[in-house]
Amino acid sequence: MREASPQTIYLKDYTFPEYLIDSVELSLVLSEEDTRVVSKMMMQKNPDSENRESLLELAGEELELISLAIDGKALSDDDYQLSEEHLQIAEVPQEQPFILAIENKINPKANTALEGLYLSKQMLCTQCEAQGFRKITYFLDRPDIMSTFKTTLIADKDKYPVLLSNGNKVAEGELQNNRHWVTWEDPFKKPCYLFALVAGDLSCIEDKFVTMSGREISLQIFVEAEDIDKCEHAMDSLKNAMRWDEQVYGREYDLDLYMIVAVSHFNMGAMENKGLNIFNTKFVLARPDTATDSDYEHIEGVIAHEYFHNWTGNRVTCRDWFQLSLKEGFTVFRDQEFSGDQTSKAIKRIEDVKLLRTRQFAEDAGPLAHPIRPDSYIEINNFYTLTVYEKGAEVVRMIHTLLGVEGFRRGSDLYFQRHDGQAVTCDDFVSAMEDANAIDLSLFRRWYSQAGTPELSVKQVYDSEQQCLTLEMQQSSSPTPRQQTKKPLHIPVKLGLINSDGTTEKINYQSRPVVEEIVLELKQEKQTFEFNNLASKPVVSLLRGFSAPVVLKMEQSLEELAFLVRHDSDTFNRWEAGQKMSGTIIFSLIEAIQKSEQLKFNNLLLSSLSHVLQQDWEDLSYLSLLLSLPDESYLASQMKIIDVEAIHEAREFIKKSIAEGLESVFVSLYKQNHKDESGCFDAAAIGRRRIKNLALSYLSSLDNQQFYEFSEQQYHTAKNMTDQLAALSLIIESKHPSKEICLQQFYEQWQHEALVIDKWFALQACSRSSQTFDTVKTLTQHSAFSLNNPNRVRSLIGAFSQSNQLHFHAENGQGYQFLVENVIALNRINPQVAARMVVGLTQWKRFDYERQQKMKTALNQLVNTAEISKDVFEVASKSLL
Ligand code: 0A1
Ligand code: ZN
């Protein structure tokens, strides 16, 4: 048991910093186990601070202090106090600026938490967000302290020929003993969480970008030598993102150099350090034979995300960590829109909503629910959540929907103009949007402070005599931890009306101009909306484009849904109607399974799918989405008490029934679109792969030798990873006789490509096969598995506990015990990643009584473990409440 509960930090306690740091000069003599840091900070009392004490408190963790001086005068032991997390200097000058010089020592090799300065294979690199800078040297480690940084790196020339930091390289030279030095200067003031350095033996690809004002920017991507042939896509994505930000937001890059470094050991996806982004290799490296189509898409999205942070995050940053969604919600919204513009808006939107609804909605409905601007935390690293990122982006999207493209641009222009160089709040962002458009968003602000997903219930009443359709809307939100009562929110509801012949009905609403689509604004708990001059009852297409992050409850018959699948011109709602239709049918099968009744297939689904298949489709990716069944995790999210076995059985039954009914269509879809292509990443080629692999997946469920041969043939001849992996996955999931041989062969083929081996682990961890648990357990002992590499941990333990609900939630509880053992081991190595692994246990209230008990036991084991980190403690203890 922990001795004392860790401290909670509250938003309401925010105060201005007591001191400011205008500029920092850092000098680091780098080595794996003994790095020396000298920091000279130009400081002064903050005139805005109300505290008149002369004490200065700096944050610092896991540092060995060597010396301290103020204005060149060394401090003695009596002048300061050291504790585990702080350095306090009793008296510093109050009236004039002063220079505080600190020398300390750190051990990057011992830093397995990967925060601060650490070792990723042979490379030294940093991760300072949120509070990693304090593990490099003593500092005012908070985002509202913005300083200029000048950094000198000194290191061995052979081990570390490349020495990088933020900004521009201003000087370099040679030293004795085969050492060299480089000085970097970043002219832009920034918080220390954006500081970065990299030292290593790296290869680089270079390109150029000419900005809208004609400045030439040098672009560099650094990787290990063996990966140099996998950088092209990242570079293209970067240039596309730079152009897009100029065109859509009028934002130009500011430094002359933009660097990206890919590292194999990284806690998250990537990091937007000023001028020197550090990326998880997963979001940089791609070659057609090693990366799938979805890897290519993720790389494009993450490269853009980090680039966009240069304005939304770096130039305008957060005042405190409660405002995290200010930079993350806005930047995710920007990267989503960018990706949609690069390929297909329709598909991007559907995929984003799928993620939101399966994962973020679960977070919002569980014990860890928090508003997008949380009001308290124990460990800030636990708040890089789907709520802050994905729901945060939905909130920005709603502002975009309410203001329109031009209004939103006016708002963002004002925001950048007003706050460039400042550390601000979510409220400042909303105010800029209001002021630029002269509208009142005071009610809308509740989205920032209220947790939980609202439910929107809609009743339709059609009066044929009056030719009037009334929509009665009601919103409600369930209580969430620490927030029992909820207020009505301002919800934009996009709507279209469709006539019985499939044509679009013109919308006549109040005295507004007649339109084909309208955004209704629900602001009260209950509100009705009337539409006149409707000669017959139209079919309502509501919440188009998923215009608000809510759960929509509206009665729709299967026939009505089938109609929308045929006729809705809104690509999101057309797909959604199909999902609702198959979801409804799957739920009636689940009921039958629970009552041990015989399962019967509903032919309406088959005829709806056949109809879809008869049309001519240009966008085959969209067609694949229309033909896909809802995921098991989405189905689970719709159940009060999750029945993992029944969900799996019902979904498999329906999949097989569809495959039987449409076998010949799937065979021809497969044959038409199966082309042995390599290196083709245009939308058409991606669409072909997507549809043929979906067809093959339906056919595989038929357990038929002929289709087993299709998969095996595809597996052996594939020239791209999408096809090879899709085939291998189907082989593993079926009763295919060559399962073991193919798995072994895949490992041997790719053992030197870490990111492909991650896929090999994940595939086995996600398998529905009955052997999975034993396989996963055995794989933790595999020579290629290591708890020290977050990507490996995520691909085995994360994938098993978060993407294999059938086996993780096995009735005997062995999945839970397996997770606890691994979290405890990981807690000693990397608390941040360990805490993220606990997610699988947080939803215990959604399971039956026996499973609940087992999950609670597992969480209690974590809380009661000696030396549990505050990261894991916070997640586990809050989950139990
Ligand atoms: N700001 C980064 C994400 C990030 C956050 C924390 C990290 O370490 C604790 C690393 C990266 C982004 O949004 O891309
Ligand atoms: Zn981000």
PDB file of N, CA and C in Angstrom, residues 114 118 120-121 262-270 279-285 753-762 765 784-800 826 830 833 837:
ATOM      1  N   LEU A 114      11.390   7.029 -20.226  1.00  0.00           N
ATOM      2  CA  LEU A 114      11.405   7.747 -21.514  1.00  0.00           C
ATOM      3  C   LEU A 114      10.831   9.166 -21.424  1.00  0.00           C
ATOM      4  N   TYR A 118      16.772  10.493 -22.646  1.00  0.00           N
ATOM      5  CA  TYR A 118      16.865   9.031 -22.534  1.00  0.00           C
ATOM      6  C   TYR A 118      17.530   8.427 -23.765  1.00  0.00           C
ATOM      7  N   SER A 120      17.353   5.840 -26.829  1.00  0.00           N
ATOM      8  CA  SER A 120      16.519   4.994 -27.690  1.00  0.00           C
ATOM      9  C   SER A 120      17.498   4.242 -28.575  1.00  0.00           C
ATOM     10  N   LYS A 121      17.679   2.970 -28.321  1.00  0.00           N
ATOM     11  CA  LYS A 121      18.800   2.187 -28.893  1.00  0.00           C
ATOM     12  C   LYS A 121      20.097   2.950 -28.620  1.00  0.00           C
ATOM     13  N   ALA A 262      13.113  10.168 -36.212  1.00  0.00           N
ATOM     14  CA  ALA A 262      12.311   8.986 -35.854  1.00  0.00           C
ATOM     15  C   ALA A 262      13.068   8.148 -34.832  1.00  0.00           C
ATOM     16  N   VAL A 263      12.407   7.852 -33.712  1.00  0.00           N
ATOM     17  CA  VAL A 263      13.047   7.033 -32.675  1.00  0.00           C
ATOM     18  C   VAL A 263      12.206   5.790 -32.389  1.00  0.00           C
ATOM     19  N   SER A 264      12.893   4.703 -32.045  1.00  0.00           N
ATOM     20  CA  SER A 264      12.174   3.430 -31.869  1.00  0.00           C
ATOM     21  C   SER A 264      11.500   3.318 -30.506  1.00  0.00           C
ATOM     22  N   HIS A 265      12.010   4.052 -29.517  1.00  0.00           N
ATOM     23  CA  HIS A 265      11.437   3.968 -28.175  1.00  0.00           C
ATOM     24  C   HIS A 265      10.744   5.292 -27.850  1.00  0.00           C
ATOM     25  N   PHE A 266       9.427   5.266 -27.827  1.00  0.00           N
ATOM     26  CA  PHE A 266       8.682   6.517 -27.628  1.00  0.00           C
ATOM     27  C   PHE A 266       7.350   6.200 -26.962  1.00  0.00           C
ATOM     28  N   ASN A 267       6.997   7.021 -25.971  1.00  0.00           N
ATOM     29  CA  ASN A 267       5.779   6.722 -25.211  1.00  0.00           C
ATOM     30  C   ASN A 267       4.499   6.987 -25.971  1.00  0.00           C
ATOM     31  N   MET A 268       4.547   7.921 -26.912  1.00  0.00           N
ATOM     32  CA  MET A 268       3.317   8.297 -27.615  1.00  0.00           C
ATOM     33  C   MET A 268       3.539   8.188 -29.118  1.00  0.00           C
ATOM     34  N   GLY A 269       2.755   8.985 -29.881  1.00  0.00           N
ATOM     35  CA  GLY A 269       2.893   8.947 -31.338  1.00  0.00           C
ATOM     36  C   GLY A 269       4.029   9.824 -31.838  1.00  0.00           C
ATOM     37  N   ALA A 270       4.040  11.068 -31.397  1.00  0.00           N
ATOM     38  CA  ALA A 270       5.062  12.007 -31.855  1.00  0.00           C
ATOM     39  C   ALA A 270       4.992  13.270 -31.011  1.00  0.00           C
ATOM     40  N   PHE A 279       9.579  11.747 -33.444  1.00  0.00           N
ATOM     41  CA  PHE A 279       8.489  10.847 -33.813  1.00  0.00           C
ATOM     42  C   PHE A 279       8.792   9.409 -33.412  1.00  0.00           C
ATOM     43  N   ASN A 280       7.756   8.716 -33.016  1.00  0.00           N
ATOM     44  CA  ASN A 280       7.781   7.268 -32.959  1.00  0.00           C
ATOM     45  C   ASN A 280       8.015   6.783 -34.402  1.00  0.00           C
ATOM     46  N   THR A 281       8.946   5.848 -34.593  1.00  0.00           N
ATOM     47  CA  THR A 281       9.224   5.343 -35.960  1.00  0.00           C
ATOM     48  C   THR A 281       7.938   4.925 -36.684  1.00  0.00           C
ATOM     49  N   LYS A 282       6.977   4.423 -35.905  1.00  0.00           N
ATOM     50  CA  LYS A 282       5.705   3.955 -36.472  1.00  0.00           C
ATOM     51  C   LYS A 282       5.014   5.020 -37.322  1.00  0.00           C
ATOM     52  N   PHE A 283       5.254   6.305 -36.990  1.00  0.00           N
ATOM     53  CA  PHE A 283       4.566   7.370 -37.719  1.00  0.00           C
ATOM     54  C   PHE A 283       5.477   8.129 -38.692  1.00  0.00           C
ATOM     55  N   VAL A 284       6.596   7.480 -39.040  1.00  0.00           N
ATOM     56  CA  VAL A 284       7.468   8.048 -40.073  1.00  0.00           C
ATOM     57  C   VAL A 284       7.749   7.008 -41.161  1.00  0.00           C
ATOM     58  N   LEU A 285       8.170   5.827 -40.732  1.00  0.00           N
ATOM     59  CA  LEU A 285       8.744   4.864 -41.681  1.00  0.00           C
ATOM     60  C   LEU A 285       7.683   4.107 -42.468  1.00  0.00           C
ATOM     61  N   GLU A 753      12.671  -6.091 -39.195  1.00  0.00           N
ATOM     62  CA  GLU A 753      11.859  -4.874 -39.331  1.00  0.00           C
ATOM     63  C   GLU A 753      10.966  -4.760 -38.094  1.00  0.00           C
ATOM     64  N   ALA A 754      11.401  -3.946 -37.136  1.00  0.00           N
ATOM     65  CA  ALA A 754      10.697  -3.887 -35.852  1.00  0.00           C
ATOM     66  C   ALA A 754       9.195  -3.588 -36.004  1.00  0.00           C
ATOM     67  N   LEU A 755       8.864  -2.670 -36.916  1.00  0.00           N
ATOM     68  CA  LEU A 755       7.454  -2.279 -37.006  1.00  0.00           C
ATOM     69  C   LEU A 755       6.590  -3.398 -37.588  1.00  0.00           C
ATOM     70  N   VAL A 756       7.209  -4.241 -38.422  1.00  0.00           N
ATOM     71  CA  VAL A 756       6.445  -5.375 -38.970  1.00  0.00           C
ATOM     72  C   VAL A 756       6.293  -6.451 -37.890  1.00  0.00           C
ATOM     73  N   ILE A 757       7.326  -6.609 -37.086  1.00  0.00           N
ATOM     74  CA  ILE A 757       7.223  -7.588 -36.003  1.00  0.00           C
ATOM     75  C   ILE A 757       6.171  -7.137 -34.971  1.00  0.00           C
ATOM     76  N   ASP A 758       6.021  -5.837 -34.795  1.00  0.00           N
ATOM     77  CA  ASP A 758       4.915  -5.354 -33.946  1.00  0.00           C
ATOM     78  C   ASP A 758       3.574  -5.868 -34.486  1.00  0.00           C
ATOM     79  N   LYS A 759       3.434  -5.847 -35.794  1.00  0.00           N
ATOM     80  CA  LYS A 759       2.173  -6.327 -36.398  1.00  0.00           C
ATOM     81  C   LYS A 759       1.998  -7.824 -36.151  1.00  0.00           C
ATOM     82  N   TRP A 760       3.114  -8.545 -36.202  1.00  0.00           N
ATOM     83  CA  TRP A 760       3.082  -9.994 -35.979  1.00  0.00           C
ATOM     84  C   TRP A 760       2.592 -10.288 -34.552  1.00  0.00           C
ATOM     85  N   PHE A 761       3.080  -9.514 -33.595  1.00  0.00           N
ATOM     86  CA  PHE A 761       2.609  -9.681 -32.217  1.00  0.00           C
ATOM     87  C   PHE A 761       1.121  -9.326 -32.111  1.00  0.00           C
ATOM     88  N   ALA A 762       0.755  -8.177 -32.701  1.00  0.00           N
ATOM     89  CA  ALA A 762      -0.620  -7.690 -32.545  1.00  0.00           C
ATOM     90  C   ALA A 762      -1.632  -8.649 -33.186  1.00  0.00           C
ATOM     91  N   ALA A 765      -2.211 -11.369 -30.858  1.00  0.00           N
ATOM     92  CA  ALA A 765      -2.889 -10.906 -29.651  1.00  0.00           C
ATOM     93  C   ALA A 765      -4.379 -10.667 -29.902  1.00  0.00           C
ATOM     94  N   ALA A 784      11.990 -11.528 -28.950  1.00  0.00           N
ATOM     95  CA  ALA A 784      11.763 -10.210 -29.552  1.00  0.00           C
ATOM     96  C   ALA A 784      10.842  -9.337 -28.697  1.00  0.00           C
ATOM     97  N   PHE A 785      10.358  -9.889 -27.586  1.00  0.00           N
ATOM     98  CA  PHE A 785       9.466  -9.081 -26.747  1.00  0.00           C
ATOM     99  C   PHE A 785      10.248  -8.399 -25.629  1.00  0.00           C
ATOM    100  N   SER A 786       9.885  -7.141 -25.362  1.00  0.00           N
ATOM    101  CA  SER A 786      10.541  -6.441 -24.260  1.00  0.00           C
ATOM    102  C   SER A 786       9.597  -5.398 -23.679  1.00  0.00           C
ATOM    103  N   LEU A 787       9.534  -5.371 -22.350  1.00  0.00           N
ATOM    104  CA  LEU A 787       8.696  -4.350 -21.697  1.00  0.00           C
ATOM    105  C   LEU A 787       9.316  -2.967 -21.820  1.00  0.00           C
ATOM    106  N   ASN A 788      10.562  -2.901 -22.250  1.00  0.00           N
ATOM    107  CA  ASN A 788      11.222  -1.597 -22.370  1.00  0.00           C
ATOM    108  C   ASN A 788      10.847  -0.836 -23.631  1.00  0.00           C
ATOM    109  N   ASN A 789      10.229  -1.545 -24.564  1.00  0.00           N
ATOM    110  CA  ASN A 789       9.830  -0.851 -25.793  1.00  0.00           C
ATOM    111  C   ASN A 789       8.311  -0.668 -25.852  1.00  0.00           C
ATOM    112  N   PRO A 790       7.837   0.590 -25.724  1.00  0.00           N
ATOM    113  CA  PRO A 790       6.381   0.830 -25.683  1.00  0.00           C
ATOM    114  C   PRO A 790       5.637   0.274 -26.902  1.00  0.00           C
ATOM    115  N   ASN A 791       6.247   0.323 -28.079  1.00  0.00           N
ATOM    116  CA  ASN A 791       5.535  -0.210 -29.248  1.00  0.00           C
ATOM    117  C   ASN A 791       5.258  -1.704 -29.088  1.00  0.00           C
ATOM    118  N   ARG A 792       6.227  -2.435 -28.540  1.00  0.00           N
ATOM    119  CA  ARG A 792       6.034  -3.874 -28.324  1.00  0.00           C
ATOM    120  C   ARG A 792       4.961  -4.111 -27.271  1.00  0.00           C
ATOM    121  N   VAL A 793       5.010  -3.324 -26.216  1.00  0.00           N
ATOM    122  CA  VAL A 793       4.024  -3.476 -25.143  1.00  0.00           C
ATOM    123  C   VAL A 793       2.619  -3.250 -25.711  1.00  0.00           C
ATOM    124  N   ARG A 794       2.489  -2.181 -26.500  1.00  0.00           N
ATOM    125  CA  ARG A 794       1.167  -1.887 -27.068  1.00  0.00           C
ATOM    126  C   ARG A 794       0.728  -2.983 -28.031  1.00  0.00           C
ATOM    127  N   SER A 795       1.693  -3.549 -28.791  1.00  0.00           N
ATOM    128  CA  SER A 795       1.271  -4.508 -29.812  1.00  0.00           C
ATOM    129  C   SER A 795       0.916  -5.860 -29.211  1.00  0.00           C
ATOM    130  N   LEU A 796       1.421  -6.167 -28.050  1.00  0.00           N
ATOM    131  CA  LEU A 796       1.040  -7.452 -27.451  1.00  0.00           C
ATOM    132  C   LEU A 796       0.025  -7.244 -26.309  1.00  0.00           C
ATOM    133  N   ILE A 797       0.452  -6.549 -25.279  1.00  0.00           N
ATOM    134  CA  ILE A 797      -0.414  -6.428 -24.090  1.00  0.00           C
ATOM    135  C   ILE A 797      -1.564  -5.465 -24.355  1.00  0.00           C
ATOM    136  N   GLY A 798      -1.263  -4.351 -25.001  1.00  0.00           N
ATOM    137  CA  GLY A 798      -2.316  -3.384 -25.332  1.00  0.00           C
ATOM    138  C   GLY A 798      -3.333  -3.986 -26.287  1.00  0.00           C
ATOM    139  N   ALA A 799      -2.859  -4.618 -27.337  1.00  0.00           N
ATOM    140  CA  ALA A 799      -3.784  -5.176 -28.333  1.00  0.00           C
ATOM    141  C   ALA A 799      -4.653  -6.261 -27.696  1.00  0.00           C
ATOM    142  N   PHE A 800      -4.042  -7.129 -26.907  1.00  0.00           N
ATOM    143  CA  PHE A 800      -4.825  -8.206 -26.286  1.00  0.00           C
ATOM    144  C   PHE A 800      -5.891  -7.639 -25.344  1.00  0.00           C
ATOM    145  N   LEU A 826       5.664  -3.515 -15.569  1.00  0.00           N
ATOM    146  CA  LEU A 826       5.889  -2.332 -16.404  1.00  0.00           C
ATOM    147  C   LEU A 826       5.956  -1.054 -15.570  1.00  0.00           C
ATOM    148  N   ASN A 830       8.254   1.817 -16.864  1.00  0.00           N
ATOM    149  CA  ASN A 830       7.685   2.970 -17.559  1.00  0.00           C
ATOM    150  C   ASN A 830       6.259   3.229 -17.056  1.00  0.00           C
ATOM    151  N   VAL A 833       3.365   4.382 -19.605  1.00  0.00           N
ATOM    152  CA  VAL A 833       2.808   3.346 -20.476  1.00  0.00           C
ATOM    153  C   VAL A 833       2.040   2.322 -19.640  1.00  0.00           C
ATOM    154  N   MET A 837      -2.038   0.983 -19.940  1.00  0.00           N
ATOM    155  CA  MET A 837      -2.441  -0.413 -20.117  1.00  0.00           C
ATOM    156  C   MET A 837      -3.613  -0.799 -19.208  1.00  0.00           C
TER     157      MET A 837
END
